[in-house]
Amino acid sequence: RMRNVKRTKHMTALLLAGAMLLTLTACVQSNAANTETKQPTQLLAVETSSNSLPFTDVPDGADYTDAVAWCREQGLMNGTSATEFSPDSTLTRAMVVTVLYRAEGEPEISGTLSFTDTESGQWYSNAILWANAQGIVQGYGNGLFGTNDPITKEQLDIIIRRYQGETPVWTGDHALN
């Protein structure tokens, strides 16, 4: 039974990491294209036709459309509004732990947030409290979590590995400083 739980977490983590990386890739590709044309990054606004997604900024046939649809169907990502997914936006630390929390079925939690840059009652609050209690995230130290900070590759790797039950160390862990 324990082996199946570990295997399920491993597969979930791989799928989530893939979906998150697809989102990051779409953002990087869009930013690269906009840099070449020297235009600011803009969200793609398209009419939805055969696209079953409610997001006007996720065009049919984009490299990431299926990943967005899967994440929405699984209840992992809801978008940034009822009509926008914001594929060109930055993936934040709060977003990542929220996806993992939702993948776990949003388990009951208790306690209060100990980070001074987080607020109770927000879309990320329970996820950060859960991830911290599980040892998945520790924050930066000095009471900071970095709620809206862009997730780095190293942070994403550490968070996913900790979610899988590994004990990697992140060079930014406040416990090391």
PDB file of N, CA, C and O in Angstrom, residues 93 115 132 135-142 144-147 149-162 166-177:
ATOM      1  N   ARG A  93       5.549  31.261  -6.376  1.00  0.00           N
ATOM      2  CA  ARG A  93       5.699  30.244  -5.332  1.00  0.00           C
ATOM      3  C   ARG A  93       4.334  29.846  -4.774  1.00  0.00           C
ATOM      4  O   ARG A  93       4.074  28.681  -4.525  1.00  0.00           O
ATOM      5  N   PHE A 115       4.162  33.201   8.135  1.00  0.00           N
ATOM      6  CA  PHE A 115       4.931  34.087   7.264  1.00  0.00           C
ATOM      7  C   PHE A 115       4.302  35.483   7.261  1.00  0.00           C
ATOM      8  O   PHE A 115       3.098  35.630   7.098  1.00  0.00           O
ATOM      9  N   ASN A 132       3.855  24.087   4.209  1.00  0.00           N
ATOM     10  CA  ASN A 132       4.826  24.338   5.276  1.00  0.00           C
ATOM     11  C   ASN A 132       4.737  23.245   6.335  1.00  0.00           C
ATOM     12  O   ASN A 132       5.764  22.730   6.791  1.00  0.00           O
ATOM     13  N   GLY A 135       6.457  20.132   5.300  1.00  0.00           N
ATOM     14  CA  GLY A 135       7.897  20.247   5.065  1.00  0.00           C
ATOM     15  C   GLY A 135       8.248  20.427   3.605  1.00  0.00           C
ATOM     16  O   GLY A 135       9.395  20.266   3.204  1.00  0.00           O
ATOM     17  N   ILE A 136       7.267  20.776   2.786  1.00  0.00           N
ATOM     18  CA  ILE A 136       7.493  20.957   1.352  1.00  0.00           C
ATOM     19  C   ILE A 136       8.121  22.319   1.079  1.00  0.00           C
ATOM     20  O   ILE A 136       8.949  22.466   0.191  1.00  0.00           O
ATOM     21  N   VAL A 137       7.720  23.326   1.854  1.00  0.00           N
ATOM     22  CA  VAL A 137       8.304  24.662   1.751  1.00  0.00           C
ATOM     23  C   VAL A 137       8.650  25.154   3.151  1.00  0.00           C
ATOM     24  O   VAL A 137       7.994  24.790   4.120  1.00  0.00           O
ATOM     25  N   GLN A 138       9.686  25.974   3.206  1.00  0.00           N
ATOM     26  CA  GLN A 138      10.125  26.506   4.492  1.00  0.00           C
ATOM     27  C   GLN A 138      10.189  28.022   4.509  1.00  0.00           C
ATOM     28  O   GLN A 138      10.358  28.621   5.556  1.00  0.00           O
ATOM     29  N   GLY A 139      10.103  28.632   3.385  1.00  0.00           N
ATOM     30  CA  GLY A 139      10.224  30.081   3.322  1.00  0.00           C
ATOM     31  C   GLY A 139      11.675  30.501   3.227  1.00  0.00           C
ATOM     32  O   GLY A 139      12.584  29.680   3.164  1.00  0.00           O
ATOM     33  N   TYR A 140      11.868  31.816   3.208  1.00  0.00           N
ATOM     34  CA  TYR A 140      13.201  32.388   3.048  1.00  0.00           C
ATOM     35  C   TYR A 140      13.903  32.675   4.363  1.00  0.00           C
ATOM     36  O   TYR A 140      15.056  33.039   4.390  1.00  0.00           O
ATOM     37  N   GLY A 141      13.195  32.600   5.445  1.00  0.00           N
ATOM     38  CA  GLY A 141      13.741  33.039   6.723  1.00  0.00           C
ATOM     39  C   GLY A 141      13.212  34.427   7.031  1.00  0.00           C
ATOM     40  O   GLY A 141      12.540  35.051   6.206  1.00  0.00           O
ATOM     41  N   ASN A 142      13.485  34.911   8.214  1.00  0.00           N
ATOM     42  CA  ASN A 142      12.998  36.220   8.649  1.00  0.00           C
ATOM     43  C   ASN A 142      11.489  36.356   8.485  1.00  0.00           C
ATOM     44  O   ASN A 142      10.976  37.440   8.235  1.00  0.00           O
ATOM     45  N   LEU A 144       9.571  35.292   6.023  1.00  0.00           N
ATOM     46  CA  LEU A 144       9.115  35.533   4.650  1.00  0.00           C
ATOM     47  C   LEU A 144       8.921  34.241   3.867  1.00  0.00           C
ATOM     48  O   LEU A 144       9.739  33.334   3.938  1.00  0.00           O
ATOM     49  N   PHE A 145       7.834  34.200   3.115  1.00  0.00           N
ATOM     50  CA  PHE A 145       7.584  33.071   2.219  1.00  0.00           C
ATOM     51  C   PHE A 145       7.904  33.428   0.772  1.00  0.00           C
ATOM     52  O   PHE A 145       8.366  32.593   0.014  1.00  0.00           O
ATOM     53  N   GLY A 146       7.627  34.636   0.352  1.00  0.00           N
ATOM     54  CA  GLY A 146       7.819  35.011  -1.050  1.00  0.00           C
ATOM     55  C   GLY A 146       6.605  34.646  -1.875  1.00  0.00           C
ATOM     56  O   GLY A 146       6.732  34.111  -2.972  1.00  0.00           O
ATOM     57  N   THR A 147       5.439  34.952  -1.366  1.00  0.00           N
ATOM     58  CA  THR A 147       4.168  34.557  -1.977  1.00  0.00           C
ATOM     59  C   THR A 147       4.095  34.844  -3.466  1.00  0.00           C
ATOM     60  O   THR A 147       3.757  33.972  -4.250  1.00  0.00           O
ATOM     61  N   ASP A 149       6.641  35.881  -5.368  1.00  0.00           N
ATOM     62  CA  ASP A 149       7.939  35.794  -6.039  1.00  0.00           C
ATOM     63  C   ASP A 149       7.880  34.756  -7.156  1.00  0.00           C
ATOM     64  O   ASP A 149       7.286  33.692  -6.990  1.00  0.00           O
ATOM     65  N   PRO A 150       8.520  35.047  -8.280  1.00  0.00           N
ATOM     66  CA  PRO A 150       8.598  34.041  -9.338  1.00  0.00           C
ATOM     67  C   PRO A 150       9.315  32.789  -8.822  1.00  0.00           C
ATOM     68  O   PRO A 150      10.302  32.904  -8.106  1.00  0.00           O
ATOM     69  N   ILE A 151       8.810  31.627  -9.200  1.00  0.00           N
ATOM     70  CA  ILE A 151       9.453  30.371  -8.808  1.00  0.00           C
ATOM     71  C   ILE A 151      10.698  30.192  -9.676  1.00  0.00           C
ATOM     72  O   ILE A 151      10.662  30.437 -10.873  1.00  0.00           O
ATOM     73  N   THR A 152      11.790  29.823  -9.061  1.00  0.00           N
ATOM     74  CA  THR A 152      12.998  29.547  -9.826  1.00  0.00           C
ATOM     75  C   THR A 152      13.030  28.049 -10.159  1.00  0.00           C
ATOM     76  O   THR A 152      12.315  27.254  -9.540  1.00  0.00           O
ATOM     77  N   LYS A 153      13.875  27.669 -11.090  1.00  0.00           N
ATOM     78  CA  LYS A 153      14.013  26.252 -11.432  1.00  0.00           C
ATOM     79  C   LYS A 153      14.463  25.450 -10.214  1.00  0.00           C
ATOM     80  O   LYS A 153      13.970  24.360  -9.965  1.00  0.00           O
ATOM     81  N   GLU A 154      15.405  26.002  -9.454  1.00  0.00           N
ATOM     82  CA  GLU A 154      15.904  25.302  -8.271  1.00  0.00           C
ATOM     83  C   GLU A 154      14.784  25.122  -7.245  1.00  0.00           C
ATOM     84  O   GLU A 154      14.611  24.044  -6.687  1.00  0.00           O
ATOM     85  N   GLN A 155      14.014  26.168  -7.002  1.00  0.00           N
ATOM     86  CA  GLN A 155      12.917  26.082  -6.044  1.00  0.00           C
ATOM     87  C   GLN A 155      11.872  25.065  -6.489  1.00  0.00           C
ATOM     88  O   GLN A 155      11.395  24.267  -5.679  1.00  0.00           O
ATOM     89  N   LEU A 156      11.519  25.089  -7.780  1.00  0.00           N
ATOM     90  CA  LEU A 156      10.539  24.133  -8.299  1.00  0.00           C
ATOM     91  C   LEU A 156      11.041  22.703  -8.128  1.00  0.00           C
ATOM     92  O   LEU A 156      10.309  21.827  -7.673  1.00  0.00           O
ATOM     93  N   ASP A 157      12.311  22.480  -8.437  1.00  0.00           N
ATOM     94  CA  ASP A 157      12.900  21.147  -8.270  1.00  0.00           C
ATOM     95  C   ASP A 157      12.831  20.705  -6.816  1.00  0.00           C
ATOM     96  O   ASP A 157      12.412  19.578  -6.526  1.00  0.00           O
ATOM     97  N   ILE A 158      13.221  21.562  -5.906  1.00  0.00           N
ATOM     98  CA  ILE A 158      13.225  21.215  -4.483  1.00  0.00           C
ATOM     99  C   ILE A 158      11.803  20.949  -3.990  1.00  0.00           C
ATOM    100  O   ILE A 158      11.544  19.968  -3.284  1.00  0.00           O
ATOM    101  N   ILE A 159      10.865  21.808  -4.358  1.00  0.00           N
ATOM    102  CA  ILE A 159       9.476  21.648  -3.913  1.00  0.00           C
ATOM    103  C   ILE A 159       8.887  20.342  -4.434  1.00  0.00           C
ATOM    104  O   ILE A 159       8.266  19.584  -3.677  1.00  0.00           O
ATOM    105  N   ILE A 160       9.088  20.050  -5.696  1.00  0.00           N
ATOM    106  CA  ILE A 160       8.558  18.799  -6.280  1.00  0.00           C
ATOM    107  C   ILE A 160       9.207  17.597  -5.600  1.00  0.00           C
ATOM    108  O   ILE A 160       8.529  16.626  -5.250  1.00  0.00           O
ATOM    109  N   ARG A 161      10.509  17.645  -5.381  1.00  0.00           N
ATOM    110  CA  ARG A 161      11.194  16.514  -4.739  1.00  0.00           C
ATOM    111  C   ARG A 161      10.738  16.327  -3.297  1.00  0.00           C
ATOM    112  O   ARG A 161      10.552  15.200  -2.841  1.00  0.00           O
ATOM    113  N   ARG A 162      10.539  17.420  -2.584  1.00  0.00           N
ATOM    114  CA  ARG A 162      10.024  17.301  -1.217  1.00  0.00           C
ATOM    115  C   ARG A 162       8.597  16.769  -1.228  1.00  0.00           C
ATOM    116  O   ARG A 162       8.225  15.977  -0.358  1.00  0.00           O
ATOM    117  N   GLU A 166      11.204  13.123  -0.833  1.00  0.00           N
ATOM    118  CA  GLU A 166      12.659  13.201  -0.736  1.00  0.00           C
ATOM    119  C   GLU A 166      13.039  14.313   0.242  1.00  0.00           C
ATOM    120  O   GLU A 166      12.190  15.109   0.643  1.00  0.00           O
ATOM    121  N   THR A 167      14.299  14.378   0.591  1.00  0.00           N
ATOM    122  CA  THR A 167      14.762  15.416   1.520  1.00  0.00           C
ATOM    123  C   THR A 167      15.917  16.224   0.936  1.00  0.00           C
ATOM    124  O   THR A 167      16.979  16.358   1.551  1.00  0.00           O
ATOM    125  N   PRO A 168      15.722  16.813  -0.240  1.00  0.00           N
ATOM    126  CA  PRO A 168      16.786  17.642  -0.806  1.00  0.00           C
ATOM    127  C   PRO A 168      16.908  18.945  -0.028  1.00  0.00           C
ATOM    128  O   PRO A 168      15.983  19.370   0.665  1.00  0.00           O
ATOM    129  N   VAL A 169      18.048  19.582  -0.151  1.00  0.00           N
ATOM    130  CA  VAL A 169      18.295  20.846   0.537  1.00  0.00           C
ATOM    131  C   VAL A 169      18.402  21.938  -0.515  1.00  0.00           C
ATOM    132  O   VAL A 169      19.080  21.790  -1.524  1.00  0.00           O
ATOM    133  N   TRP A 170      17.728  23.025  -0.272  1.00  0.00           N
ATOM    134  CA  TRP A 170      17.793  24.193  -1.144  1.00  0.00           C
ATOM    135  C   TRP A 170      18.785  25.170  -0.535  1.00  0.00           C
ATOM    136  O   TRP A 170      18.767  25.419   0.672  1.00  0.00           O
ATOM    137  N   THR A 171      19.650  25.720  -1.337  1.00  0.00           N
ATOM    138  CA  THR A 171      20.694  26.607  -0.824  1.00  0.00           C
ATOM    139  C   THR A 171      20.109  27.857  -0.172  1.00  0.00           C
ATOM    140  O   THR A 171      20.790  28.506   0.609  1.00  0.00           O
ATOM    141  N   GLY A 172      18.861  28.181  -0.465  1.00  0.00           N
ATOM    142  CA  GLY A 172      18.220  29.349   0.138  1.00  0.00           C
ATOM    143  C   GLY A 172      17.451  29.041   1.406  1.00  0.00           C
ATOM    144  O   GLY A 172      16.821  29.922   1.983  1.00  0.00           O
ATOM    145  N   ASP A 173      17.457  27.773   1.875  1.00  0.00           N
ATOM    146  CA  ASP A 173      16.745  27.429   3.095  1.00  0.00           C
ATOM    147  C   ASP A 173      17.252  28.253   4.261  1.00  0.00           C
ATOM    148  O   ASP A 173      18.463  28.325   4.492  1.00  0.00           O
ATOM    149  N   HIS A 174      16.335  28.872   4.988  1.00  0.00           N
ATOM    150  CA  HIS A 174      16.745  29.679   6.123  1.00  0.00           C
ATOM    151  C   HIS A 174      17.411  28.839   7.209  1.00  0.00           C
ATOM    152  O   HIS A 174      18.220  29.350   7.980  1.00  0.00           O
ATOM    153  N   ALA A 175      17.111  27.553   7.266  1.00  0.00           N
ATOM    154  CA  ALA A 175      17.715  26.686   8.284  1.00  0.00           C
ATOM    155  C   ALA A 175      19.224  26.535   8.052  1.00  0.00           C
ATOM    156  O   ALA A 175      19.965  26.208   8.967  1.00  0.00           O
ATOM    157  N   LEU A 176      19.680  26.771   6.833  1.00  0.00           N
ATOM    158  CA  LEU A 176      21.093  26.619   6.519  1.00  0.00           C
ATOM    159  C   LEU A 176      21.888  27.884   6.794  1.00  0.00           C
ATOM    160  O   LEU A 176      23.108  27.849   6.889  1.00  0.00           O
ATOM    161  N   ASN A 177      21.208  29.005   6.869  1.00  0.00           N
ATOM    162  CA  ASN A 177      21.898  30.290   7.010  1.00  0.00           C
ATOM    163  C   ASN A 177      22.133  30.654   8.457  1.00  0.00           C
ATOM    164  O   ASN A 177      21.519  30.226   9.356  1.00  0.00           O
TER     165      ASN A 177
END
